[in-house]
């Protein structure tokens, strides 16, 4: 990947080139693509703007272009408004490609999406708050079919819309951040919520730095969801909440040691029916920056 940045008085232009080769474990199959991309960002009459585009030349899915436009403006010393519009492409991975090759289903196309977002944020003495609305339209959405052999196919359009609220403040000497999200992901062909997509989630995070110690407490929860796109199987995935703890100590500016304890309460939960998830997990390590 090569990126060149050009700085001007009130703007910046980035131009780049990316060449990627993704091989599977057996080193038999390759996914290759070359990307050309650019992003301009600048200030015009108190409006913060950025415009970007990316051209992807893919060895299996021809050439396609994505783009984005972003805008923000300070309405006052404490209130800010922002909006964005862009497109995106999701390419099939090795697992998906291999299944379809085995099933002789080679007509799978990439997922494409159009995304719109609008938000307001405020920075006050007690803390900060942000509220945003978002909407996405996904075409040629991937769907898994458990035939024999199994395969993926493009299954129409998915309309996603939602709202997100984030609040940050100081609580008893700790930095407190919270996030609540409500969303719908409706398949246009069935008018039903997509499987394995909870429509409510919440995250609460406490962090504190004192001297060379850093501590973090996180609790994240998701609501129940259907296991499959079709709701006729009556199989629901239960809602769950996970508690994660972490701490680190900085020996020097370059060297630190950390200890993470995830799923502290050893919660038994499912993100997909029949697939196991990790119980309580401990990770200990060193980080060195040079």
Tab-separated table of C-alpha atoms in Angstrom:
chain	number	residue	atom	x	y	z
A	1	UNK	CA	0.000	0.000	0.000
A	2	UNK	CA	1.320	3.442	-0.963
A	3	UNK	CA	-0.289	6.707	0.174
A	4	UNK	CA	0.763	10.236	-0.731
A	5	UNK	CA	-0.647	13.247	1.129
A	6	UNK	CA	-0.633	16.812	-0.240
A	7	UNK	CA	-1.178	19.623	2.288
A	8	UNK	CA	-2.721	22.947	1.285
A	9	UNK	CA	-3.645	26.058	3.310
A	10	UNK	CA	-7.064	24.794	4.417
A	11	UNK	CA	-7.295	21.293	2.956
A	12	UNK	CA	-5.520	17.986	2.402
A	13	UNK	CA	-5.549	15.571	-0.539
A	14	UNK	CA	-4.644	11.889	-0.135
A	15	UNK	CA	-3.942	9.618	-3.103
A	16	UNK	CA	-3.188	5.921	-2.718
A	17	UNK	CA	-2.647	2.529	-4.284
A	18	UNK	CA	-3.286	-0.865	-2.650
A	19	UNK	CA	-2.393	-4.303	-3.994
A	20	UNK	CA	-3.727	-7.296	-2.041
A	21	UNK	CA	-3.375	-11.067	-2.407
A	22	UNK	CA	-5.357	-13.207	0.040
A	23	UNK	CA	-4.472	-16.921	0.123
A	24	UNK	CA	-6.321	-19.708	1.901
A	25	UNK	CA	-4.686	-22.022	4.470
A	26	UNK	CA	-3.729	-24.638	1.877
A	27	UNK	CA	-2.247	-21.954	-0.385
A	28	UNK	CA	-4.377	-23.252	-3.266
A	29	UNK	CA	-6.846	-20.422	-3.847
A	30	UNK	CA	-6.115	-16.719	-4.215
A	31	UNK	CA	-8.281	-13.615	-4.025
A	32	UNK	CA	-6.519	-10.652	-5.619
A	33	UNK	CA	-7.487	-7.030	-6.083
A	34	UNK	CA	-5.857	-3.684	-6.800
A	35	UNK	CA	-7.406	-0.503	-5.353
A	36	UNK	CA	-6.908	3.105	-6.409
A	37	UNK	CA	-8.281	5.610	-3.897
A	38	UNK	CA	-8.329	9.303	-3.063
A	39	UNK	CA	-9.775	11.479	-0.282
A	40	UNK	CA	-9.998	15.283	-0.089
A	41	UNK	CA	-10.801	17.027	3.182
A	42	UNK	CA	-10.971	20.730	3.861
A	43	UNK	CA	-12.749	23.742	5.330
A	44	UNK	CA	-15.086	25.939	3.251
A	45	UNK	CA	-16.875	28.844	5.006
A	46	UNK	CA	-16.904	27.046	8.402
A	47	UNK	CA	-18.103	23.817	6.777
A	48	UNK	CA	-15.867	20.782	7.272
A	49	UNK	CA	-16.041	18.647	4.124
A	50	UNK	CA	-14.468	15.473	2.815
A	51	UNK	CA	-15.016	13.662	-0.480
A	52	UNK	CA	-13.500	10.330	-1.427
A	53	UNK	CA	-13.627	7.546	-3.992
A	54	UNK	CA	-12.138	4.074	-4.439
A	55	UNK	CA	-11.825	1.977	-7.601
A	56	UNK	CA	-11.361	-1.748	-6.956
A	57	UNK	CA	-10.075	-3.965	-9.766
A	58	UNK	CA	-10.865	-7.513	-8.575
A	59	UNK	CA	-9.693	-10.725	-10.237
A	60	UNK	CA	-13.038	-12.475	-9.648
A	61	UNK	CA	-15.586	-9.659	-9.449
A	62	UNK	CA	-14.433	-7.229	-12.188
A	63	UNK	CA	-14.116	-3.507	-11.401
A	64	UNK	CA	-16.374	-1.426	-9.173
A	65	UNK	CA	-16.319	2.039	-7.630
A	66	UNK	CA	-17.363	3.255	-4.179
A	67	UNK	CA	-17.463	6.829	-2.899
A	68	UNK	CA	-18.256	8.908	0.182
A	69	UNK	CA	-19.236	12.464	1.102
A	70	UNK	CA	-19.024	13.846	4.647
A	71	UNK	CA	-20.044	17.198	6.136
A	72	UNK	CA	-19.910	18.784	9.604
A	73	UNK	CA	-20.488	22.250	11.040
A	74	UNK	CA	-20.324	23.817	14.508
A	75	UNK	CA	-23.671	25.491	15.248
A	76	UNK	CA	-22.358	26.929	18.521
A	77	UNK	CA	-19.520	26.484	20.985
A	78	UNK	CA	-21.228	23.343	22.327
A	79	UNK	CA	-23.417	22.020	19.475
A	80	UNK	CA	-22.255	20.337	16.265
A	81	UNK	CA	-24.160	18.880	13.303
A	82	UNK	CA	-22.862	16.292	10.823
A	83	UNK	CA	-23.984	14.113	7.956
A	84	UNK	CA	-22.550	11.592	5.525
A	85	UNK	CA	-23.486	9.596	2.439
A	86	UNK	CA	-21.516	6.813	0.829
A	87	UNK	CA	-21.464	3.459	-0.894
A	88	UNK	CA	-19.685	0.244	0.055
A	89	UNK	CA	-19.002	-3.235	-1.330
A	90	UNK	CA	-18.689	-6.501	0.617
A	91	UNK	CA	-16.792	-9.200	-1.305
A	92	UNK	CA	-17.266	-12.946	-0.690
A	93	UNK	CA	-14.445	-14.470	1.384
A	94	UNK	CA	-12.574	-17.771	0.899
A	95	UNK	CA	-15.119	-19.809	2.873
A	96	UNK	CA	-18.031	-18.468	0.836
A	97	UNK	CA	-16.194	-18.880	-2.467
A	98	UNK	CA	-15.121	-22.458	-1.700
A	99	UNK	CA	-18.649	-23.534	-0.727
A	100	UNK	CA	-20.053	-22.135	-3.955
A	101	UNK	CA	-17.350	-23.744	-6.093
A	102	UNK	CA	-18.114	-27.145	-4.534
A	103	UNK	CA	-21.842	-26.583	-5.177
A	104	UNK	CA	-21.173	-25.323	-8.738
A	105	UNK	CA	-22.796	-21.994	-7.814
A	106	UNK	CA	-20.372	-19.509	-9.354
A	107	UNK	CA	-22.766	-16.627	-10.104
A	108	UNK	CA	-22.516	-15.014	-6.641
A	109	UNK	CA	-22.125	-11.229	-6.835
A	110	UNK	CA	-20.703	-8.871	-4.157
A	111	UNK	CA	-23.054	-7.191	-1.706
A	112	UNK	CA	-23.451	-3.463	-2.396
A	113	UNK	CA	-24.808	-0.839	-0.045
A	114	UNK	CA	-25.808	2.822	0.065
A	115	UNK	CA	-25.500	4.464	3.474
A	116	UNK	CA	-26.886	7.720	4.881
A	117	UNK	CA	-26.212	9.144	8.352
A	118	UNK	CA	-27.228	12.317	10.195
A	119	UNK	CA	-26.152	13.341	13.685
A	120	UNK	CA	-26.016	15.984	16.400
A	121	UNK	CA	-23.390	16.159	19.136
A	122	UNK	CA	-22.871	18.403	22.135
A	123	UNK	CA	-19.903	19.056	24.410
A	124	UNK	CA	-20.908	20.406	27.821
A	125	UNK	CA	-19.360	20.921	31.262
A	126	UNK	CA	-20.818	17.654	32.588
A	127	UNK	CA	-19.753	15.628	29.537
A	128	UNK	CA	-20.605	14.981	25.905
A	129	UNK	CA	-23.601	13.516	24.075
A	130	UNK	CA	-24.169	12.387	20.490
A	131	UNK	CA	-27.344	11.286	18.719
A	132	UNK	CA	-27.453	9.944	15.184
A	133	UNK	CA	-29.896	8.414	12.731
A	134	UNK	CA	-28.709	6.054	10.017
A	135	UNK	CA	-30.158	4.231	7.031
A	136	UNK	CA	-28.630	1.667	4.668
A	137	UNK	CA	-29.872	-0.214	1.634
A	138	UNK	CA	-28.020	-3.454	0.869
A	139	UNK	CA	-28.549	-5.031	-2.560
A	140	UNK	CA	-27.553	-8.554	-3.614
A	141	UNK	CA	-27.420	-9.498	0.087
A	142	UNK	CA	-25.767	-12.828	0.910
A	143	UNK	CA	-27.938	-15.665	2.214
A	144	UNK	CA	-26.835	-19.147	3.295
A	145	UNK	CA	-28.750	-22.142	1.974
A	146	UNK	CA	-28.242	-25.420	3.828
A	147	UNK	CA	-28.767	-27.635	0.801
A	148	UNK	CA	-26.543	-30.592	-0.034
A	149	UNK	CA	-24.024	-29.265	-0.734
A	150	UNK	CA	-24.584	-25.929	1.037
A	151	UNK	CA	-23.943	-22.649	-0.719
A	152	UNK	CA	-24.510	-18.875	-0.652
A	153	UNK	CA	-26.617	-16.857	-3.065
A	154	UNK	CA	-27.733	-13.274	-3.567
A	155	UNK	CA	-31.114	-12.884	-1.923
A	156	UNK	CA	-32.530	-9.475	-2.779
A	157	UNK	CA	-32.463	-6.271	-0.733
A	158	UNK	CA	-32.099	-5.559	2.988
A	159	UNK	CA	-33.224	-2.209	4.403
A	160	UNK	CA	-31.439	-1.175	7.599
A	161	UNK	CA	-32.401	1.822	9.710
A	162	UNK	CA	-31.725	2.792	13.274
A	163	UNK	CA	-30.831	5.328	15.923
A	164	UNK	CA	-27.841	5.502	18.245
A	165	UNK	CA	-27.279	7.512	21.431
A	166	UNK	CA	-23.855	7.956	23.056
A	167	UNK	CA	-23.165	9.706	26.378
A	168	UNK	CA	-19.828	10.331	28.077
A	169	UNK	CA	-19.137	11.866	31.474
A	170	UNK	CA	-17.062	11.482	34.651
A	171	UNK	CA	-18.436	9.210	37.358
A	172	UNK	CA	-16.751	8.895	40.778
A	173	UNK	CA	-13.338	9.587	39.276
A	174	UNK	CA	-13.849	7.230	36.317
A	175	UNK	CA	-14.442	8.117	32.673
A	176	UNK	CA	-17.886	6.745	31.810
A	177	UNK	CA	-19.034	6.094	28.228
A	178	UNK	CA	-22.320	4.551	27.196
A	179	UNK	CA	-23.879	3.628	23.875
A	180	UNK	CA	-27.431	2.498	23.053
A	181	UNK	CA	-28.465	1.347	19.581
A	182	UNK	CA	-31.896	0.501	18.132
A	183	UNK	CA	-32.085	-0.876	14.599
A	184	UNK	CA	-34.115	-2.845	12.091
A	185	UNK	CA	-32.657	-4.990	9.297
A	186	UNK	CA	-35.645	-5.973	7.170
A	187	UNK	CA	-35.439	-8.258	4.140
A	188	UNK	CA	-37.493	-6.685	1.352
A	189	UNK	CA	-38.621	-10.085	0.024
A	190	UNK	CA	-40.179	-11.256	3.324
A	191	UNK	CA	-40.614	-8.035	5.354
A	192	UNK	CA	-38.974	-9.883	8.276
A	193	UNK	CA	-35.978	-9.055	10.478
A	194	UNK	CA	-32.797	-10.754	9.237
A	195	UNK	CA	-31.572	-13.692	11.298
A	196	UNK	CA	-28.807	-13.347	13.893
A	197	UNK	CA	-29.221	-9.562	14.019
A	198	UNK	CA	-30.303	-8.285	17.447
A	199	UNK	CA	-32.215	-5.024	17.093
A	200	UNK	CA	-31.179	-3.595	20.464
A	201	UNK	CA	-27.725	-3.314	21.998
A	202	UNK	CA	-26.131	-1.400	24.845
A	203	UNK	CA	-22.555	-0.868	25.995
A	204	UNK	CA	-21.330	0.666	29.271
A	205	UNK	CA	-17.645	1.386	29.774
A	206	UNK	CA	-15.663	2.665	32.776
A	207	UNK	CA	-11.974	3.553	32.438
A	208	UNK	CA	-9.436	5.106	34.771
A	209	UNK	CA	-5.763	5.999	34.546
A	210	UNK	CA	-3.740	6.654	37.700
A	211	UNK	CA	0.015	6.911	37.481
A	212	UNK	CA	1.268	4.026	35.387
A	213	UNK	CA	-1.899	1.945	35.894
A	214	UNK	CA	-4.815	1.789	33.454
A	215	UNK	CA	-8.067	0.003	34.287
A	216	UNK	CA	-11.167	-0.720	32.224
A	217	UNK	CA	-14.588	-2.238	32.980
A	218	UNK	CA	-16.945	-2.984	30.092
A	219	UNK	CA	-20.439	-4.453	29.977
A	220	UNK	CA	-22.086	-5.099	26.601
A	221	UNK	CA	-25.528	-6.592	26.008
A	222	UNK	CA	-27.638	-7.579	23.010
A	223	UNK	CA	-31.315	-8.440	22.703
A	224	UNK	CA	-32.712	-11.742	21.441
A	225	UNK	CA	-32.732	-12.509	17.717
A	226	UNK	CA	-34.084	-15.078	15.293
A	227	UNK	CA	-31.509	-17.685	14.304
A	228	UNK	CA	-32.587	-17.784	10.646
A	229	UNK	CA	-33.964	-15.284	8.141
A	230	UNK	CA	-37.165	-17.316	8.001
A	231	UNK	CA	-38.981	-17.088	11.351
A	232	UNK	CA	-40.969	-20.270	10.805
A	233	UNK	CA	-38.410	-22.426	12.603
A	234	UNK	CA	-39.364	-20.722	15.883
A	235	UNK	CA	-35.722	-20.823	16.965
A	236	UNK	CA	-34.674	-17.760	18.915
A	237	UNK	CA	-31.239	-16.809	20.187
A	238	UNK	CA	-31.529	-15.492	23.720
A	239	UNK	CA	-30.347	-12.044	24.716
A	240	UNK	CA	-27.130	-11.835	26.707
A	241	UNK	CA	-24.771	-9.488	28.523
A	242	UNK	CA	-20.995	-9.860	28.866
A	243	UNK	CA	-18.727	-8.358	31.511
A	244	UNK	CA	-15.097	-7.755	30.493
A	245	UNK	CA	-12.248	-6.453	32.694
A	246	UNK	CA	-8.769	-5.293	31.768
A	247	UNK	CA	-5.783	-3.626	33.399
A	248	UNK	CA	-2.336	-2.589	32.241
A	249	UNK	CA	0.850	-1.163	33.727
A	250	UNK	CA	3.329	1.036	31.843
A	251	UNK	CA	6.899	0.155	32.827
A	252	UNK	CA	8.232	2.773	30.407
A	253	UNK	CA	6.889	4.862	27.536
A	254	UNK	CA	7.623	1.899	25.269
A	255	UNK	CA	6.943	-1.166	27.429
A	256	UNK	CA	3.694	-2.164	29.131
A	257	UNK	CA	2.119	-5.330	30.527
A	258	UNK	CA	-1.621	-6.087	30.313
A	259	UNK	CA	-4.129	-8.530	31.753
A	260	UNK	CA	-7.561	-9.058	30.171
A	261	UNK	CA	-10.419	-11.089	31.638
A	262	UNK	CA	-13.314	-11.495	29.186
A	263	UNK	CA	-16.756	-12.934	29.932
A	264	UNK	CA	-15.938	-12.739	33.632
A	265	UNK	CA	-19.293	-14.218	34.686
A	266	UNK	CA	-18.781	-17.214	32.350
A	267	UNK	CA	-21.996	-16.421	30.493
A	268	UNK	CA	-23.321	-19.241	28.304
A	269	UNK	CA	-24.714	-17.598	25.162
A	270	UNK	CA	-25.183	-18.152	21.428
A	271	UNK	CA	-24.604	-15.859	18.459
A	272	UNK	CA	-25.692	-18.640	16.093
A	273	UNK	CA	-27.514	-21.849	16.976
A	274	UNK	CA	-25.152	-24.819	17.267
A	275	UNK	CA	-21.929	-22.755	17.364
A	276	UNK	CA	-20.120	-22.605	20.706
A	277	UNK	CA	-18.856	-19.327	22.171
A	278	UNK	CA	-15.977	-18.755	24.580
A	279	UNK	CA	-16.525	-18.838	28.320
A	280	UNK	CA	-14.393	-16.783	30.694
A	281	UNK	CA	-11.053	-16.115	29.028
A	282	UNK	CA	-7.805	-14.676	30.420
A	283	UNK	CA	-5.099	-13.046	28.298
A	284	UNK	CA	-1.748	-11.868	29.665
A	285	UNK	CA	0.846	-10.138	27.519
A	286	UNK	CA	3.521	-7.528	26.942
A	287	UNK	CA	3.381	-4.634	24.484
A	288	UNK	CA	6.539	-2.957	23.213
A	289	UNK	CA	6.465	0.068	20.888
A	290	UNK	CA	9.517	0.995	18.846
